[in-house]
mmCIF file of C-alpha atoms in Angstrom:
data_model
loop_
_atom_site.group_PDB
_atom_site.id
_atom_site.type_symbol
_atom_site.label_atom_id
_atom_site.label_comp_id
_atom_site.label_asym_id
_atom_site.label_seq_id
_atom_site.Cartn_x
_atom_site.Cartn_y
_atom_site.Cartn_z
ATOM 1 C CA UNK A 233 -14.221 16.435 -1.324
ATOM 2 C CA UNK A 234 -11.511 17.964 -3.502
ATOM 3 C CA UNK A 235 -7.872 16.960 -3.176
ATOM 4 C CA UNK A 236 -7.066 20.528 -2.090
ATOM 5 C CA UNK A 237 -9.522 20.286 0.795
ATOM 6 C CA UNK A 238 -8.262 16.819 1.706
ATOM 7 C CA UNK A 239 -4.683 18.089 1.699
ATOM 8 C CA UNK A 240 -5.624 20.981 3.967
ATOM 9 C CA UNK A 241 -7.243 18.546 6.397
ATOM 10 C CA UNK A 242 -4.811 15.613 6.173
ATOM 11 C CA UNK A 243 -1.636 17.262 4.860
ATOM 12 C CA UNK A 244 0.428 17.233 8.057
ATOM 13 C CA UNK A 245 -0.267 13.567 8.780
ATOM 14 C CA UNK A 246 0.261 12.646 5.116
ATOM 15 C CA UNK A 247 3.580 14.521 5.028
ATOM 16 C CA UNK A 248 4.772 12.751 8.180
ATOM 17 C CA UNK A 249 3.740 9.326 6.887
ATOM 18 C CA UNK A 250 5.315 10.026 3.495
ATOM 19 C CA UNK A 251 8.596 10.924 5.201
ATOM 20 C CA UNK A 252 8.428 7.667 7.166
ATOM 21 C CA UNK A 253 7.841 5.685 3.988
ATOM 22 C CA UNK A 254 10.777 7.399 2.264
ATOM 23 C CA UNK A 255 12.953 6.551 5.262
ATOM 24 C CA UNK A 256 11.869 2.912 5.281
ATOM 25 C CA UNK A 257 10.117 3.248 8.652
ATOM 26 C CA UNK A 258 7.038 1.001 8.750
ATOM 27 C CA UNK A 259 6.026 2.177 12.226
ATOM 28 C CA UNK A 260 3.350 4.709 11.286
ATOM 29 C CA UNK A 261 1.758 2.273 8.814
ATOM 30 C CA UNK A 262 1.507 -0.522 11.382
ATOM 31 C CA UNK A 263 -0.053 1.547 14.150
ATOM 32 C CA UNK A 264 -3.534 2.166 12.740
ATOM 33 C CA UNK A 265 -5.351 1.693 9.441
ATOM 34 C CA UNK A 266 -5.172 4.959 7.517
ATOM 35 C CA UNK A 267 -8.325 6.573 6.187
ATOM 36 C CA UNK A 268 -9.368 6.764 2.559
ATOM 37 C CA UNK A 269 -8.843 10.544 2.614
ATOM 38 C CA UNK A 270 -5.374 10.304 4.139
ATOM 39 C CA UNK A 271 -4.373 7.661 1.592
ATOM 40 C CA UNK A 272 -5.531 9.922 -1.247
ATOM 41 C CA UNK A 273 -3.222 12.677 -0.039
ATOM 42 C CA UNK A 274 -0.248 10.378 0.651
ATOM 43 C CA UNK A 275 -0.657 8.842 -2.811
ATOM 44 C CA UNK A 276 -0.003 12.244 -4.393
ATOM 45 C CA UNK A 277 3.244 12.609 -2.430
ATOM 46 C CA UNK A 278 5.045 9.291 -2.795
ATOM 47 C CA UNK A 279 7.929 9.143 -5.243
ATOM 48 C CA UNK A 280 9.032 6.063 -7.244
ATOM 49 C CA UNK A 281 11.409 4.716 -4.543
ATOM 50 C CA UNK A 282 8.662 5.057 -1.909
ATOM 51 C CA UNK A 283 6.197 3.405 -4.269
ATOM 52 C CA UNK A 284 8.581 0.455 -4.538
ATOM 53 C CA UNK A 285 8.809 0.241 -0.724
ATOM 54 C CA UNK A 286 5.019 0.278 -0.447
ATOM 55 C CA UNK A 287 4.742 -2.476 -3.040
ATOM 56 C CA UNK A 288 7.167 -4.643 -1.080
ATOM 57 C CA UNK A 289 5.333 -4.004 2.190
ATOM 58 C CA UNK A 290 1.975 -4.715 0.530
ATOM 59 C CA UNK A 291 3.155 -8.222 -0.367
ATOM 60 C CA UNK A 292 5.667 -9.013 2.372
ATOM 61 C CA UNK A 293 4.832 -6.799 5.351
ATOM 62 C CA UNK A 294 4.800 -8.697 8.632
ATOM 63 C CA UNK A 295 1.606 -7.015 9.851
ATOM 64 C CA UNK A 296 -1.784 -7.024 8.063
ATOM 65 C CA UNK A 297 -2.321 -3.355 8.970
ATOM 66 C CA UNK A 298 0.962 -2.508 7.214
ATOM 67 C CA UNK A 299 -0.079 -4.553 4.173
ATOM 68 C CA UNK A 300 -3.533 -2.957 3.932
ATOM 69 C CA UNK A 301 -2.141 0.557 4.416
ATOM 70 C CA UNK A 302 0.449 0.002 1.702
ATOM 71 C CA UNK A 303 -2.279 -1.378 -0.588
ATOM 72 C CA UNK A 304 -4.568 1.538 0.253
ATOM 73 C CA UNK A 305 -1.970 4.118 -0.716
ATOM 74 C CA UNK A 306 -0.923 2.274 -3.873
ATOM 75 C CA UNK A 307 -4.580 1.795 -4.873
ATOM 76 C CA UNK A 308 -4.908 5.554 -5.117
ATOM 77 C CA UNK A 309 -1.847 6.051 -7.333
ATOM 78 C CA UNK A 310 -2.504 6.451 -11.050
ATOM 79 C CA UNK A 311 -1.765 3.622 -13.444
ATOM 80 C CA UNK A 312 -3.106 0.201 -14.284
ATOM 81 C CA UNK A 313 0.056 -1.566 -13.104
ATOM 82 C CA UNK A 314 -0.566 -0.278 -9.583
ATOM 83 C CA UNK A 315 -4.212 -1.374 -9.757
ATOM 84 C CA UNK A 316 -3.223 -4.865 -10.885
ATOM 85 C CA UNK A 317 -0.679 -5.172 -8.063
ATOM 86 C CA UNK A 318 -3.219 -4.069 -5.459
ATOM 87 C CA UNK A 319 -5.941 -6.430 -6.635
ATOM 88 C CA UNK A 320 -3.484 -9.333 -6.825
ATOM 89 C CA UNK A 321 -2.294 -8.630 -3.291
ATOM 90 C CA UNK A 322 -5.841 -8.336 -1.933
ATOM 91 C CA UNK A 323 -6.938 -11.508 -3.713
ATOM 92 C CA UNK A 324 -4.097 -13.440 -2.061
ATOM 93 C CA UNK A 325 -4.088 -11.898 1.430
ATOM 94 C CA UNK A 326 -7.242 -12.695 3.434
ATOM 95 C CA UNK A 327 -6.226 -10.530 6.407
ATOM 96 C CA UNK A 328 -5.493 -7.403 4.363
ATOM 97 C CA UNK A 329 -8.568 -8.048 2.184
ATOM 98 C CA UNK A 330 -10.794 -8.217 5.269
ATOM 99 C CA UNK A 331 -9.408 -4.902 6.552
ATOM 100 C CA UNK A 332 -9.788 -3.223 3.145
ATOM 101 C CA UNK A 333 -13.356 -4.464 2.645
ATOM 102 C CA UNK A 334 -14.199 -3.387 6.195
ATOM 103 C CA UNK A 335 -12.945 0.136 5.472
ATOM 104 C CA UNK A 336 -14.814 0.320 2.166
ATOM 105 C CA UNK A 337 -18.039 -0.994 3.727
ATOM 106 C CA UNK A 338 -17.796 1.452 6.624
ATOM 107 C CA UNK A 339 -17.189 4.394 4.303
ATOM 108 C CA UNK A 340 -19.608 3.686 1.467
ATOM 109 C CA UNK A 341 -22.421 2.076 3.456
ATOM 110 C CA UNK A 342 -22.210 4.340 6.509
ATOM 111 C CA UNK A 343 -21.614 1.428 8.883
ATOM 112 C CA UNK A 344 -19.767 1.448 12.178
ATOM 113 C CA UNK A 345 -16.473 -0.454 12.130
ATOM 114 C CA UNK A 346 -17.754 -3.551 13.978
ATOM 115 C CA UNK A 347 -20.762 -3.939 11.665
ATOM 116 C CA UNK A 348 -18.608 -3.324 8.575
ATOM 117 C CA UNK A 349 -16.128 -5.959 9.787
ATOM 118 C CA UNK A 350 -18.962 -8.448 10.288
ATOM 119 C CA UNK A 351 -20.241 -7.688 6.771
ATOM 120 C CA UNK A 352 -16.733 -8.126 5.325
ATOM 121 C CA UNK A 353 -16.509 -11.537 6.990
ATOM 122 C CA UNK A 354 -19.983 -12.638 5.861
ATOM 123 C CA UNK A 355 -21.734 -10.552 3.192
ATOM 124 C CA UNK A 356 -24.913 -12.588 3.780
ATOM 125 C CA UNK A 357 -25.195 -11.394 7.396
ATOM 126 C CA UNK A 358 -27.683 -8.620 6.538
ATOM 127 C CA UNK A 359 -30.081 -10.142 4.017
ATOM 128 C CA UNK A 360 -32.705 -7.500 4.764
ATOM 129 C CA UNK A 361 -30.251 -4.770 3.689
ATOM 130 C CA UNK A 362 -28.792 -6.582 0.669
ATOM 131 C CA UNK A 363 -30.355 -4.233 -1.897
ATOM 132 C CA UNK A 364 -29.143 -1.130 -0.049
ATOM 133 C CA UNK A 365 -25.635 -2.551 0.338
ATOM 134 C CA UNK A 366 -25.490 -3.668 -3.291
ATOM 135 C CA UNK A 367 -26.551 -0.207 -4.470
ATOM 136 C CA UNK A 368 -23.766 1.407 -2.444
ATOM 137 C CA UNK A 369 -21.134 -1.052 -3.648
ATOM 138 C CA UNK A 370 -22.395 -0.637 -7.227
ATOM 139 C CA UNK A 371 -21.646 3.083 -6.985
ATOM 140 C CA UNK A 372 -18.213 2.460 -5.485
ATOM 141 C CA UNK A 373 -17.247 -0.087 -8.130
ATOM 142 C CA UNK A 374 -16.677 2.848 -10.499
ATOM 143 C CA UNK A 375 -14.503 4.875 -8.078
ATOM 144 C CA UNK A 376 -11.764 6.215 -10.344
ATOM 145 C CA UNK A 377 -9.578 7.233 -7.393
ATOM 146 C CA UNK A 378 -9.289 3.858 -5.607
ATOM 147 C CA UNK A 379 -8.524 0.582 -7.395
ATOM 148 C CA UNK A 380 -8.764 -1.339 -4.132
ATOM 149 C CA UNK A 381 -12.238 -0.007 -3.371
ATOM 150 C CA UNK A 382 -13.370 -0.908 -6.896
ATOM 151 C CA UNK A 383 -12.134 -4.464 -6.514
ATOM 152 C CA UNK A 384 -13.508 -4.894 -2.975
ATOM 153 C CA UNK A 385 -16.874 -3.524 -4.101
ATOM 154 C CA UNK A 386 -16.977 -5.993 -6.982
ATOM 155 C CA UNK A 387 -16.214 -8.831 -4.556
ATOM 156 C CA UNK A 388 -19.013 -7.683 -2.268
ATOM 157 C CA UNK A 389 -21.445 -7.399 -5.184
ATOM 158 C CA UNK A 390 -20.561 -10.940 -6.214
ATOM 159 C CA UNK A 391 -21.170 -12.208 -2.685
ATOM 160 C CA UNK A 392 -24.391 -10.234 -2.233
ATOM 161 C CA UNK A 393 -25.789 -11.351 -5.599
ATOM 162 C CA UNK A 394 -27.617 -14.461 -4.293
ATOM 163 C CA UNK A 395 -29.525 -12.276 -1.808
ATOM 164 C CA UNK A 396 -30.875 -9.857 -4.408
ATOM 165 C CA UNK A 397 -34.278 -10.189 -5.997
ATOM 166 C CA UNK A 398 -35.807 -12.082 -3.115
#
């Protein structure tokens, strides 16, 4: 879906969340995990001071939903520095990593949230679907619009690797 179409669909919510970020209000980012599409739109709106707030929340936010939402928005901003920050945060935050991998698995593999969460916790839980899952994550590992999804997909591919070729 194009960014224009995503903005038309998610623009109001993204504008409201962006205003909250600018104002230092973490409330909207702790309520519910934002979607990939919403994050894409918010990422186009945040300015440098808001980006700095998101970076701080990604590392030091009190709630894992806040941390994963901040990471999700930053992961969709351009620039390698942002990508490095996101992958470092995810590598060192098991709670946020689990939420991010769950979201990626649900989106790219077409899984319901509970099944995606189970897969994120134990990638070996569906050995009969390992090839299908690996193919989906292999496609996502080249997602140019989401550094977090690339990293999470690579982690899942690594963990699924022993199940392939059986």
